[in-house]
XYZ file of N, CA and C in Angstrom:
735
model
N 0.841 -1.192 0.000
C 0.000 0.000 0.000
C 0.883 1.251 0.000
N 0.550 2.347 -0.958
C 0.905 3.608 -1.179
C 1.198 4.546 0.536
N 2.577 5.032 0.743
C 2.621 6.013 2.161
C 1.061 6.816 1.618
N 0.191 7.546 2.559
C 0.099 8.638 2.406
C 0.851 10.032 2.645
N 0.368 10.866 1.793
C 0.904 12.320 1.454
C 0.175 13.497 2.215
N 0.880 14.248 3.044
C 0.796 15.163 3.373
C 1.480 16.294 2.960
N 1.056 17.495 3.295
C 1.619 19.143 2.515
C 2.203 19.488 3.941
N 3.212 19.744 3.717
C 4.169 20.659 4.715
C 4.636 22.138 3.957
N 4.852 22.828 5.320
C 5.672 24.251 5.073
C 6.922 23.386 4.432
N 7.273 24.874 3.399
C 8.336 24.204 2.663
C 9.860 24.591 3.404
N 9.597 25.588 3.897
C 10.259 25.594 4.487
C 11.700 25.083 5.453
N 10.022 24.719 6.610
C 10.067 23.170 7.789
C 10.869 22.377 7.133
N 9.963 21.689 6.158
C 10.306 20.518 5.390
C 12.087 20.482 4.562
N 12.283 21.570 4.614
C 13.516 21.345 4.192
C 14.988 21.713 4.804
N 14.371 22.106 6.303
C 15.509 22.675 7.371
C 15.739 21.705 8.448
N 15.078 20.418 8.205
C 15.550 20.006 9.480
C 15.235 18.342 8.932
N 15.703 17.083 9.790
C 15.557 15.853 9.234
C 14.694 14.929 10.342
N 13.872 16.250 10.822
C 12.815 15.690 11.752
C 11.763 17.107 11.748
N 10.185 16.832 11.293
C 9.064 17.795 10.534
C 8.349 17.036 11.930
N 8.071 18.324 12.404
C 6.249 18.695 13.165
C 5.011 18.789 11.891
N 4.497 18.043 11.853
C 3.501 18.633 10.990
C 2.046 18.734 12.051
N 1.672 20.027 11.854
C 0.739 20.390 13.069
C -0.334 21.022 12.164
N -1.121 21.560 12.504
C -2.261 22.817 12.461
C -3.342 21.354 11.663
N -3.879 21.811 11.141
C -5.363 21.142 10.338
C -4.155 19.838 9.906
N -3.450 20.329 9.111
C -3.242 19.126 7.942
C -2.622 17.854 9.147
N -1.581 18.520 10.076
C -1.044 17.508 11.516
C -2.289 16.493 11.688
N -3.174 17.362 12.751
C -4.363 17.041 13.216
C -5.115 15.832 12.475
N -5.389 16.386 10.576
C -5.717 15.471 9.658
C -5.319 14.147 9.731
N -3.996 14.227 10.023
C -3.272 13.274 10.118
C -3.832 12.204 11.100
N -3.086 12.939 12.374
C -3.227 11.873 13.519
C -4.517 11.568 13.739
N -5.964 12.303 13.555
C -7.079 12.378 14.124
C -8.211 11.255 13.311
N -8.069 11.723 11.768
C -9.349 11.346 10.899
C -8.012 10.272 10.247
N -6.605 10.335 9.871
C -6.180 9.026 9.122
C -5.837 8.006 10.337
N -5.763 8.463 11.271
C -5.080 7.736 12.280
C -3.928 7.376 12.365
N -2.570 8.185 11.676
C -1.595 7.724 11.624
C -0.609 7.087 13.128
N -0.032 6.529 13.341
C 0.499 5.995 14.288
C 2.168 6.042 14.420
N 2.662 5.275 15.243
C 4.603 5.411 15.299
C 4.849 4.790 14.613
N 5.979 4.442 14.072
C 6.139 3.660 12.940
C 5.632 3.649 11.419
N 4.548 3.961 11.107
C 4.194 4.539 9.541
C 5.209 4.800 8.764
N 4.786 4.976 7.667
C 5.818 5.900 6.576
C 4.065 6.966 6.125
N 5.109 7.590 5.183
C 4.536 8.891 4.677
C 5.064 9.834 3.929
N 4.475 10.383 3.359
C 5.194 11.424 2.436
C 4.623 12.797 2.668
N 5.621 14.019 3.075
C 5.273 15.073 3.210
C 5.548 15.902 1.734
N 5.197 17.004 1.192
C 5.748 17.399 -0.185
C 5.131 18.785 0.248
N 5.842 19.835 -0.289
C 5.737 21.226 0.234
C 4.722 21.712 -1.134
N 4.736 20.947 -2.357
C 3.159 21.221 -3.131
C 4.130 22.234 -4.510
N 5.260 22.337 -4.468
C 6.416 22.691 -5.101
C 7.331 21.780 -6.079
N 6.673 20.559 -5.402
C 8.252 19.533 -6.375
C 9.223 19.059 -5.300
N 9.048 19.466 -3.982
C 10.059 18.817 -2.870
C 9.354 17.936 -1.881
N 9.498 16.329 -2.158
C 8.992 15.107 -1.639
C 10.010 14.747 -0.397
N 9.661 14.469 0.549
C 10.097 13.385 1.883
C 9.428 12.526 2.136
N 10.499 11.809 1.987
C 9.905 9.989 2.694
C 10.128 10.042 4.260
N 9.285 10.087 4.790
C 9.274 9.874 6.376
C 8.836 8.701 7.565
N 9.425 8.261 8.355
C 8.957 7.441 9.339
C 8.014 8.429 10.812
N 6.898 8.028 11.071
C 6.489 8.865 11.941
C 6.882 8.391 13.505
N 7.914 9.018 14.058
C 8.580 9.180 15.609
C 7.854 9.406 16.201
N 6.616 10.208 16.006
C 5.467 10.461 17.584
C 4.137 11.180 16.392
N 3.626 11.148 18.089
C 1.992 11.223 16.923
C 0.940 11.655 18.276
N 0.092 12.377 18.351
C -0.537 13.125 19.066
C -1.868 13.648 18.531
N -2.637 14.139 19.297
C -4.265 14.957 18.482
C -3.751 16.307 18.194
N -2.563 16.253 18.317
C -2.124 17.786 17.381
C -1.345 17.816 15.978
N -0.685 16.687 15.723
C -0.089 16.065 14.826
C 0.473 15.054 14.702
N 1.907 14.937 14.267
C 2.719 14.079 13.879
C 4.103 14.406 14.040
N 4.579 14.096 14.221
C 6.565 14.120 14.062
C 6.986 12.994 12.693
N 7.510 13.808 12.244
C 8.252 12.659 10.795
C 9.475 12.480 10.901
N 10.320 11.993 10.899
C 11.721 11.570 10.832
C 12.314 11.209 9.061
N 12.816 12.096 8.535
C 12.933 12.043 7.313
C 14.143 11.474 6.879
N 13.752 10.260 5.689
C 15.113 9.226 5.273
C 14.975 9.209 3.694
N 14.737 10.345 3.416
C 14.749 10.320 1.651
C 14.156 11.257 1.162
N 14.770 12.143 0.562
C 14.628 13.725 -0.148
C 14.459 13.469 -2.057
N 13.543 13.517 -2.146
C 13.196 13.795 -3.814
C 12.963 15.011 -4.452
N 13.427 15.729 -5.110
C 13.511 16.991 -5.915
C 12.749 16.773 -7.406
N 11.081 16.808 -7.334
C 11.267 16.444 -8.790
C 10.395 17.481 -9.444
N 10.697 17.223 -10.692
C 11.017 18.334 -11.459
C 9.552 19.053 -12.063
N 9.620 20.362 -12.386
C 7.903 20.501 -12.397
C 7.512 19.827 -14.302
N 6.342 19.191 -13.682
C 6.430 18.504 -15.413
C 6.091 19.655 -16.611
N 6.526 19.162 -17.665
C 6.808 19.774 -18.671
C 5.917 18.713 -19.971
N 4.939 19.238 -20.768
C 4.540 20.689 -21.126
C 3.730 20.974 -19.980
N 3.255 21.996 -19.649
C 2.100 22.657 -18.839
C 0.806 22.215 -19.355
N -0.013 21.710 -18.395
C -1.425 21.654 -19.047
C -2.393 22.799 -17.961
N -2.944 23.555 -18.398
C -3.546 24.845 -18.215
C -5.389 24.424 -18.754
N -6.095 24.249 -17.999
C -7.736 24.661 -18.869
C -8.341 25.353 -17.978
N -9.272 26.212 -18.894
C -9.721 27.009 -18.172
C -11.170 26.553 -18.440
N -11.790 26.529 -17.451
C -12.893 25.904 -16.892
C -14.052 26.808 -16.691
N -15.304 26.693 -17.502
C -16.317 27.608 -17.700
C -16.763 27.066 -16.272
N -17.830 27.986 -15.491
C -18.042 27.962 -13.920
C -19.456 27.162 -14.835
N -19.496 25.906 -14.070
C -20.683 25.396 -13.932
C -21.762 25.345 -12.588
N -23.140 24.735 -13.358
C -23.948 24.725 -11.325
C -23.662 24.217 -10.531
N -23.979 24.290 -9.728
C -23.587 23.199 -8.102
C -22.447 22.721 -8.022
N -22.221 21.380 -7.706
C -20.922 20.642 -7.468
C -20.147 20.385 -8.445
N -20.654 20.599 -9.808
C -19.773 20.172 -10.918
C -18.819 20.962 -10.918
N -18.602 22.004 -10.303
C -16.709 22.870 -10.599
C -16.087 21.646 -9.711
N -16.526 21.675 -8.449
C -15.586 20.778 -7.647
C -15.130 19.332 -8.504
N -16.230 19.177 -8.939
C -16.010 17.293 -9.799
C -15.187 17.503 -10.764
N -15.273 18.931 -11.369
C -14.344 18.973 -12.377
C -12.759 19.353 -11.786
N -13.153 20.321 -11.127
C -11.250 20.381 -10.110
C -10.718 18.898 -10.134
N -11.800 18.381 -9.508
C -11.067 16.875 -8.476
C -10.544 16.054 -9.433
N -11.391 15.513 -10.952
C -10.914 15.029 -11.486
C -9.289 15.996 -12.682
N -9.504 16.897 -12.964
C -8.609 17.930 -13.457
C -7.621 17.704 -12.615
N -7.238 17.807 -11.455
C -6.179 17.747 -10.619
C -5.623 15.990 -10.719
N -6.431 15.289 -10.045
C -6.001 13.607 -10.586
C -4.878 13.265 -11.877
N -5.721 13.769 -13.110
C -5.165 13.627 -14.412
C -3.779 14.583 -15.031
N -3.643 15.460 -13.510
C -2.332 15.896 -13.390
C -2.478 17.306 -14.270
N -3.287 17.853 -14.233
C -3.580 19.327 -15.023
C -2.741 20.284 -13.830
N -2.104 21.371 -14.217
C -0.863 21.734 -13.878
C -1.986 23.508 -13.318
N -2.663 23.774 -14.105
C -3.396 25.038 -13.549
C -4.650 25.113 -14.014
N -5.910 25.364 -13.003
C -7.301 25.400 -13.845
C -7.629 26.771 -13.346
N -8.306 27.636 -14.427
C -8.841 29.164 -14.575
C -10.236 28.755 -14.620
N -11.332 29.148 -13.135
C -12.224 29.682 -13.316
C -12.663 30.509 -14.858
N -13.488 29.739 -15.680
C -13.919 30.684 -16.607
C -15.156 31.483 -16.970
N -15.609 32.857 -16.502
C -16.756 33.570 -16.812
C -17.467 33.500 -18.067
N -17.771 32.377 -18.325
C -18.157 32.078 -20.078
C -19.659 33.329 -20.251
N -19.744 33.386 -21.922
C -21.121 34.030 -21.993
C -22.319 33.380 -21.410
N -22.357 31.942 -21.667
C -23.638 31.443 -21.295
C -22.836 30.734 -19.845
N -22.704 30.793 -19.752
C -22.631 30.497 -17.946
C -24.015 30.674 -17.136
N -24.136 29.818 -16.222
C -25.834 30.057 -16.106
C -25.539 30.161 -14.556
N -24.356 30.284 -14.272
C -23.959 30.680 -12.585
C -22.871 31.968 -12.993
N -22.770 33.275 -11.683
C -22.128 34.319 -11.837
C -21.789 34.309 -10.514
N -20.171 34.300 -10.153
C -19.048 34.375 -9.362
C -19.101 35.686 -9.233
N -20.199 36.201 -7.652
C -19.791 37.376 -7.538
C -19.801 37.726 -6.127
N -18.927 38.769 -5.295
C -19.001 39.194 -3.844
C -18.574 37.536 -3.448
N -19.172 37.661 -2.006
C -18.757 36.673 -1.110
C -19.262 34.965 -1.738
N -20.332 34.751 -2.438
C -20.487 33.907 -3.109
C -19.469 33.163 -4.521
N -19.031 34.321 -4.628
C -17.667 33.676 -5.896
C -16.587 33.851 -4.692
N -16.220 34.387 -3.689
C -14.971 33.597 -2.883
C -15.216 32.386 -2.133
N -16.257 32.051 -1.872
C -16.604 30.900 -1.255
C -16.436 30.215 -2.350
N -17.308 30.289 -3.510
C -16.694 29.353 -4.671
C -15.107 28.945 -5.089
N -14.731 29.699 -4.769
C -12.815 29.703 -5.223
C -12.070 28.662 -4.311
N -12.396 29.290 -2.597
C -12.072 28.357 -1.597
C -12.485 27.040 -1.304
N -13.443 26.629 -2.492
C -13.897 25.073 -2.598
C -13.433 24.608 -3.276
N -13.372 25.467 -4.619
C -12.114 25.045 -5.701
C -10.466 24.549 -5.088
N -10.346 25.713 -4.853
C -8.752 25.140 -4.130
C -9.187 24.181 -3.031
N -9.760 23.685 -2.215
C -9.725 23.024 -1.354
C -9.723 21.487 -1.626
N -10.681 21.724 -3.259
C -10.654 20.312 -3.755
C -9.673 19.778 -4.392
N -9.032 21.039 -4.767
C -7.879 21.000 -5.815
C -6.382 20.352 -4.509
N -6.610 20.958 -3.619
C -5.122 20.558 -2.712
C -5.670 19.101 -1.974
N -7.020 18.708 -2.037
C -7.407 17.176 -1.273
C -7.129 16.646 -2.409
N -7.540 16.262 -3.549
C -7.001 15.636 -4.604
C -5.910 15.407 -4.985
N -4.997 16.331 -5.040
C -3.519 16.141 -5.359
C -2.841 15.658 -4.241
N -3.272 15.622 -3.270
C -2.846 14.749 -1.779
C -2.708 12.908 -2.320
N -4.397 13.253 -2.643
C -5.053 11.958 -2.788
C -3.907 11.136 -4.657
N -3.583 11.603 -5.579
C -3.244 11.640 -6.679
C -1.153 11.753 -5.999
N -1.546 11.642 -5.333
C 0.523 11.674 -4.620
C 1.149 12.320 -5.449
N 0.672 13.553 -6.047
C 1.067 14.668 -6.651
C 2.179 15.397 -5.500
N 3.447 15.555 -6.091
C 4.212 16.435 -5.742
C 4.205 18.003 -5.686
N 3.990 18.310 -7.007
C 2.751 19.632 -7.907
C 1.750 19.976 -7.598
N 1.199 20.901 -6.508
C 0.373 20.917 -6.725
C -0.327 21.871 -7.710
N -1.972 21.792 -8.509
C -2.016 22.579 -9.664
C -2.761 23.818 -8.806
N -2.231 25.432 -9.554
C -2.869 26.421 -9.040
C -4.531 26.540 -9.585
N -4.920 27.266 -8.596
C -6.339 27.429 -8.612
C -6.635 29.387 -8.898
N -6.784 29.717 -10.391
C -6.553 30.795 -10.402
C -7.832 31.566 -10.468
N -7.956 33.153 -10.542
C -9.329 33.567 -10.037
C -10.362 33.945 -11.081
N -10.946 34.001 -10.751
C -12.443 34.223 -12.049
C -11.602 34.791 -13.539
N -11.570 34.098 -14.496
C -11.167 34.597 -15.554
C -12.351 34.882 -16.517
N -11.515 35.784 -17.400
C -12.391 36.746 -18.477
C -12.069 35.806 -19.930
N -13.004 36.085 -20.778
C -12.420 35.818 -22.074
C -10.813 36.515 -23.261
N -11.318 37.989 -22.430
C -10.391 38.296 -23.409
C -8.557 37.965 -22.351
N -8.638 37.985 -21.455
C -7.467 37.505 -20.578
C -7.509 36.109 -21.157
N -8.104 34.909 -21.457
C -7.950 33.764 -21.926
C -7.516 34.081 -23.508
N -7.983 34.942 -24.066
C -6.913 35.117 -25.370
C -5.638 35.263 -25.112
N -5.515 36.342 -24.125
C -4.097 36.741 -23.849
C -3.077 35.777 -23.480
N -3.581 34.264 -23.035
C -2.866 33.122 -22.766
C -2.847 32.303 -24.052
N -3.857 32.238 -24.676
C -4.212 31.653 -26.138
C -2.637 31.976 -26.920
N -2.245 33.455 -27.226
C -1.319 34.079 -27.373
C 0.273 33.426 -26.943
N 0.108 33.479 -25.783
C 1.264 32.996 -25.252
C 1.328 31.215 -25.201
N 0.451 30.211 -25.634
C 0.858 29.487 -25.320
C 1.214 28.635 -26.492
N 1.915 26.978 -26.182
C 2.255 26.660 -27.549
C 0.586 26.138 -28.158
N 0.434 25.915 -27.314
C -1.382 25.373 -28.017
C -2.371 25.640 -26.940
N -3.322 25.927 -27.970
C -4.272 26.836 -27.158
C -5.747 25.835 -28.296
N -6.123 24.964 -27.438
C -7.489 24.216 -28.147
C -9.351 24.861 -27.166
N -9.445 24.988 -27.517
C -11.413 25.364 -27.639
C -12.164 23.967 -27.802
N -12.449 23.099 -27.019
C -13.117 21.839 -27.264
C -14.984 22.609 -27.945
N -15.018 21.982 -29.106
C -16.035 22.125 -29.543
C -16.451 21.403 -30.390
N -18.139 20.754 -29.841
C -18.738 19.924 -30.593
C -18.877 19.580 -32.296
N -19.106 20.602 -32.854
C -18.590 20.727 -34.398
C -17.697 21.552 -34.998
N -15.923 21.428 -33.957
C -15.312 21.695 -34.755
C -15.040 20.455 -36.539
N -13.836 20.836 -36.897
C -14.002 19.904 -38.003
C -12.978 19.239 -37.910
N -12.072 18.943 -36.891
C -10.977 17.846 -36.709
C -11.563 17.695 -35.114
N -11.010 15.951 -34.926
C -10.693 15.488 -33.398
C -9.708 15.926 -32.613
N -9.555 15.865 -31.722
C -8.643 16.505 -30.582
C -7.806 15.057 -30.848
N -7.438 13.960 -30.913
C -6.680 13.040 -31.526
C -5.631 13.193 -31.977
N -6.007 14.020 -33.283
C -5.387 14.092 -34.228
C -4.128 15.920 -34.130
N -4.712 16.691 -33.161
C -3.998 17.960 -33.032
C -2.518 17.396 -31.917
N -1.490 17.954 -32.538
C 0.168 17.277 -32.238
C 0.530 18.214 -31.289
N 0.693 17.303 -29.900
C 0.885 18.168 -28.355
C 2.256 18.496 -28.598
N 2.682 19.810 -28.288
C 4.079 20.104 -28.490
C 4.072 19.738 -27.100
N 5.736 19.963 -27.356
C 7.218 18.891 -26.699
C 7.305 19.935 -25.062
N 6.875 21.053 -25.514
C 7.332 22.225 -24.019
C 6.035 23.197 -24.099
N 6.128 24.239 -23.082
C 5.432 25.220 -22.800
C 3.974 24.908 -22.418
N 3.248 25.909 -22.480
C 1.713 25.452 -21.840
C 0.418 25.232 -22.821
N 0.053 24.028 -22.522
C -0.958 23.572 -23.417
C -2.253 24.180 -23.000
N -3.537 25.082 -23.194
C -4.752 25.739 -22.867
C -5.342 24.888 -23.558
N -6.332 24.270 -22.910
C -7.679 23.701 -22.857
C -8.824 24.597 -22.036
N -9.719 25.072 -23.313
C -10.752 26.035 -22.893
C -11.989 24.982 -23.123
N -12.428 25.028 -21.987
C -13.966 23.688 -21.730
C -15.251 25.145 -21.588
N -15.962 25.098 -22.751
C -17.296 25.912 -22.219
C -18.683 25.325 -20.950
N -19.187 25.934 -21.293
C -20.000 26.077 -20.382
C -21.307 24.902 -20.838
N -22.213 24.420 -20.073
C -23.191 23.475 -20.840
C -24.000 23.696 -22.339
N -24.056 25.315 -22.133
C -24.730 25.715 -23.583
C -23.436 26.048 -24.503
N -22.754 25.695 -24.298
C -21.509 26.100 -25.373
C -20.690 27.372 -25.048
N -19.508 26.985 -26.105
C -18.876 28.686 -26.151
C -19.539 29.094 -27.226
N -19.448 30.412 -26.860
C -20.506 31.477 -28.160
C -19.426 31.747 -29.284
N -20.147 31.871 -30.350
C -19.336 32.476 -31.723
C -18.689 33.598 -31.260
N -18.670 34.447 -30.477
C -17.802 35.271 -30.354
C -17.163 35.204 -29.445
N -17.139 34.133 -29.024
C -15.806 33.748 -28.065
C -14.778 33.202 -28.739
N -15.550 32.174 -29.409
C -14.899 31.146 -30.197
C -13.527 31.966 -31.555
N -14.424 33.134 -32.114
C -13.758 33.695 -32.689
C -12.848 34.980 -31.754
N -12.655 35.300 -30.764
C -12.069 36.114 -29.986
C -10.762 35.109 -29.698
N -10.652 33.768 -29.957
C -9.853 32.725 -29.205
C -8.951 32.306 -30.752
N -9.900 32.328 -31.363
C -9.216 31.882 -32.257
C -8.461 33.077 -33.410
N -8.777 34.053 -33.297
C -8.135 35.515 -33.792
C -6.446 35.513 -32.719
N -6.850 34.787 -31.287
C -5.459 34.843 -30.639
C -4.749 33.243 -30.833
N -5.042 32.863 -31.738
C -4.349 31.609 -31.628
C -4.789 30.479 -31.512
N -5.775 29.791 -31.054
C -6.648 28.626 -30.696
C -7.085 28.272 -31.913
N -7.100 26.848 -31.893
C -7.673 26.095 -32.629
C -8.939 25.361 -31.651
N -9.834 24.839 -32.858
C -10.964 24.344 -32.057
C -11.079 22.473 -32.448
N -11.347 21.635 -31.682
C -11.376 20.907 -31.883
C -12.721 19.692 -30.808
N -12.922 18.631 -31.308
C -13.560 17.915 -30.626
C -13.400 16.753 -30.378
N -13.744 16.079 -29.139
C -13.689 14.615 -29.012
C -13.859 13.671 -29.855
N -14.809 13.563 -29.679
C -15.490 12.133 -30.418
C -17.054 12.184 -30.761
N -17.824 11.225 -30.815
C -19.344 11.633 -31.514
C -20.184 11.612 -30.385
N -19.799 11.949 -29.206
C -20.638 12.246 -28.405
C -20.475 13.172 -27.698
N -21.353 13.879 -26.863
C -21.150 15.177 -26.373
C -21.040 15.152 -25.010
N -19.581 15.513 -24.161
C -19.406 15.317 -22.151
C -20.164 16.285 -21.635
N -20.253 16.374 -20.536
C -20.782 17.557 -19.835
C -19.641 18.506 -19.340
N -19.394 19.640 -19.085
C -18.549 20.528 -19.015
C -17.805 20.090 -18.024
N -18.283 19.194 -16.743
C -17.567 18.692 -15.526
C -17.118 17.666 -15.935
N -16.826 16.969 -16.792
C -16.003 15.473 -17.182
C -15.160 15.911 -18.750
N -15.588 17.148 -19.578
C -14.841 17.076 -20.774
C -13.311 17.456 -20.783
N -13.275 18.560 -19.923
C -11.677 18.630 -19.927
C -10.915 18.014 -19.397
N -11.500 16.883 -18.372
C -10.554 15.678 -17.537
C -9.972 14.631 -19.444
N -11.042 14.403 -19.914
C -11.216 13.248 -21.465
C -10.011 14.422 -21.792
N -10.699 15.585 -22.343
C -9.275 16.101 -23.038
C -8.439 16.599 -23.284
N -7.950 16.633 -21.098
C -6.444 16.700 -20.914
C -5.730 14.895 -20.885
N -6.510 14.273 -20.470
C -6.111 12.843 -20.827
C -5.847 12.580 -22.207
N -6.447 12.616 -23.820
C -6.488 12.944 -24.174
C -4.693 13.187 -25.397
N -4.412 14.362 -24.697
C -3.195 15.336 -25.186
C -2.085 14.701 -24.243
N -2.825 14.328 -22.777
C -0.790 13.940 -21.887
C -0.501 12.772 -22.416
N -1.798 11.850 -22.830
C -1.511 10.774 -23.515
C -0.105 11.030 -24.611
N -0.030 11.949 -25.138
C 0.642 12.561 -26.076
C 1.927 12.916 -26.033
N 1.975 13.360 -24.616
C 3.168 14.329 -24.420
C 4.084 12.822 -23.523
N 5.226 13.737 -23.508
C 6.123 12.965 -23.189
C 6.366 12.733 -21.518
N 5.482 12.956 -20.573
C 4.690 13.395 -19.316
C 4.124 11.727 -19.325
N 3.361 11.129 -20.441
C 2.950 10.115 -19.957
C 3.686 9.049 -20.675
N 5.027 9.459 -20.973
C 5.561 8.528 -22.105
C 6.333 7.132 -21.633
């Protein structure tokens, strides 16, 4: 069976060859996993810096780790980036949770036109802080070293502005006129996957994205729901890259 993974200060984690891990995530530990003396485990500062640890003591406040193996690994390369139209209810979270699993490197809240939910005041920060919350339990859960950022309500024309900068920039859409299959994941830099919203991206998104660079493309002959399509097609493209090679 797999150590479990915990997030440490990166700090901590890298000044000393014995980690307190305390506050919520400690607590997490000793309280709801039940970790005990003797365990192993992995702490990772959510950066790319992994410890293999034996746990020396253990308490309802945390844990003590005793650390016997330092991994440095490297942040993966290409970037996978989608930006994620805000859907209803729980589907952002389902889509974080699985997005994070499949190793997606950053997901952008996206303010689509037809969006049929609006991220605003204290209701879009509560939304964000569920996002990230699902996003850092998942990548726990996924023994992600990386963890992926959770960035804040994005606009369309700021998603051009990445369209721009990146090496590929795809628009999943039902009748584009090629498969997402067939479009060739470059070797480096950041791949954008823009997932609309249940009613689609609008023609003038579509063309605002693709004036900056994006190509549009689609799965297959059936149509996902906005909370499962960009998990299919970032799987998909890493299939591709040399990340899952």
């Amino acid at each position: 069976m797999s150590a479990p993974v915990f997030i440490a200060d990166g700090d901590a984690l890298r000044a000393s060859d014995e980690v307190l891990l305390g506050g919520d995530e400690g607590r997490h530990a000793a309280v709801v996993r039940r970790i005990t003396v003797g365990e192993t485990v992995e702490l990772t500062d959510g950066a790319g810096h992994l410890a293999r640890c034996v746990v020396v003591g253990a308490s309802k406040q945390g844990i003590t780790c005793a650390v016997h193996e330092r991994v440095d690994v490297p942040e993966p390369r290409p970037r996978v980036v989608v930006a994620q139209a805000v859907p209803k209810g729980d589907r952002g979270e389902t889509a974080v949770e699985t997005l994070t699993e499949v190793g997606v490197d950053e997901i952008l809240p996206w303010s689509a036109q037809r969006c049929m939910v609006r991220w605003s005041g204290e209701r879009g920060d509560k939304a964000l802080r569920r996002w990230r919350s699902t996003a850092r339990e998942a990548a726990k859960q996924a023994r992600r070293a990386w963890l992926p950022s959770i960035g804040g309500l994005t606009t369309t024309s700021v998603l051009a502005a990445r369209a721009r900068a990146a090496a590929l920039a795809v628009v999943l859409h039902e009748e584009a006129p090629g498969p997402l299959a067939s479009v060739e994941a470059p070797y480096d830099g950041d791949i954008l996957l823009v997932v609309g919203p249940e009613g689609g991206v609008a023609p003038e998104e579509i063309a605002a994205l693709e004036a900056a660079g994006a190509v549009t493309a689609r799965m297959g002959p059936t149509v996902l729901r906005t909370s499962t399509a960009g998990t299919v097609a970032a799987g998909i493209l890493l299939a591709r890259t040399r990340r899952w090679a």
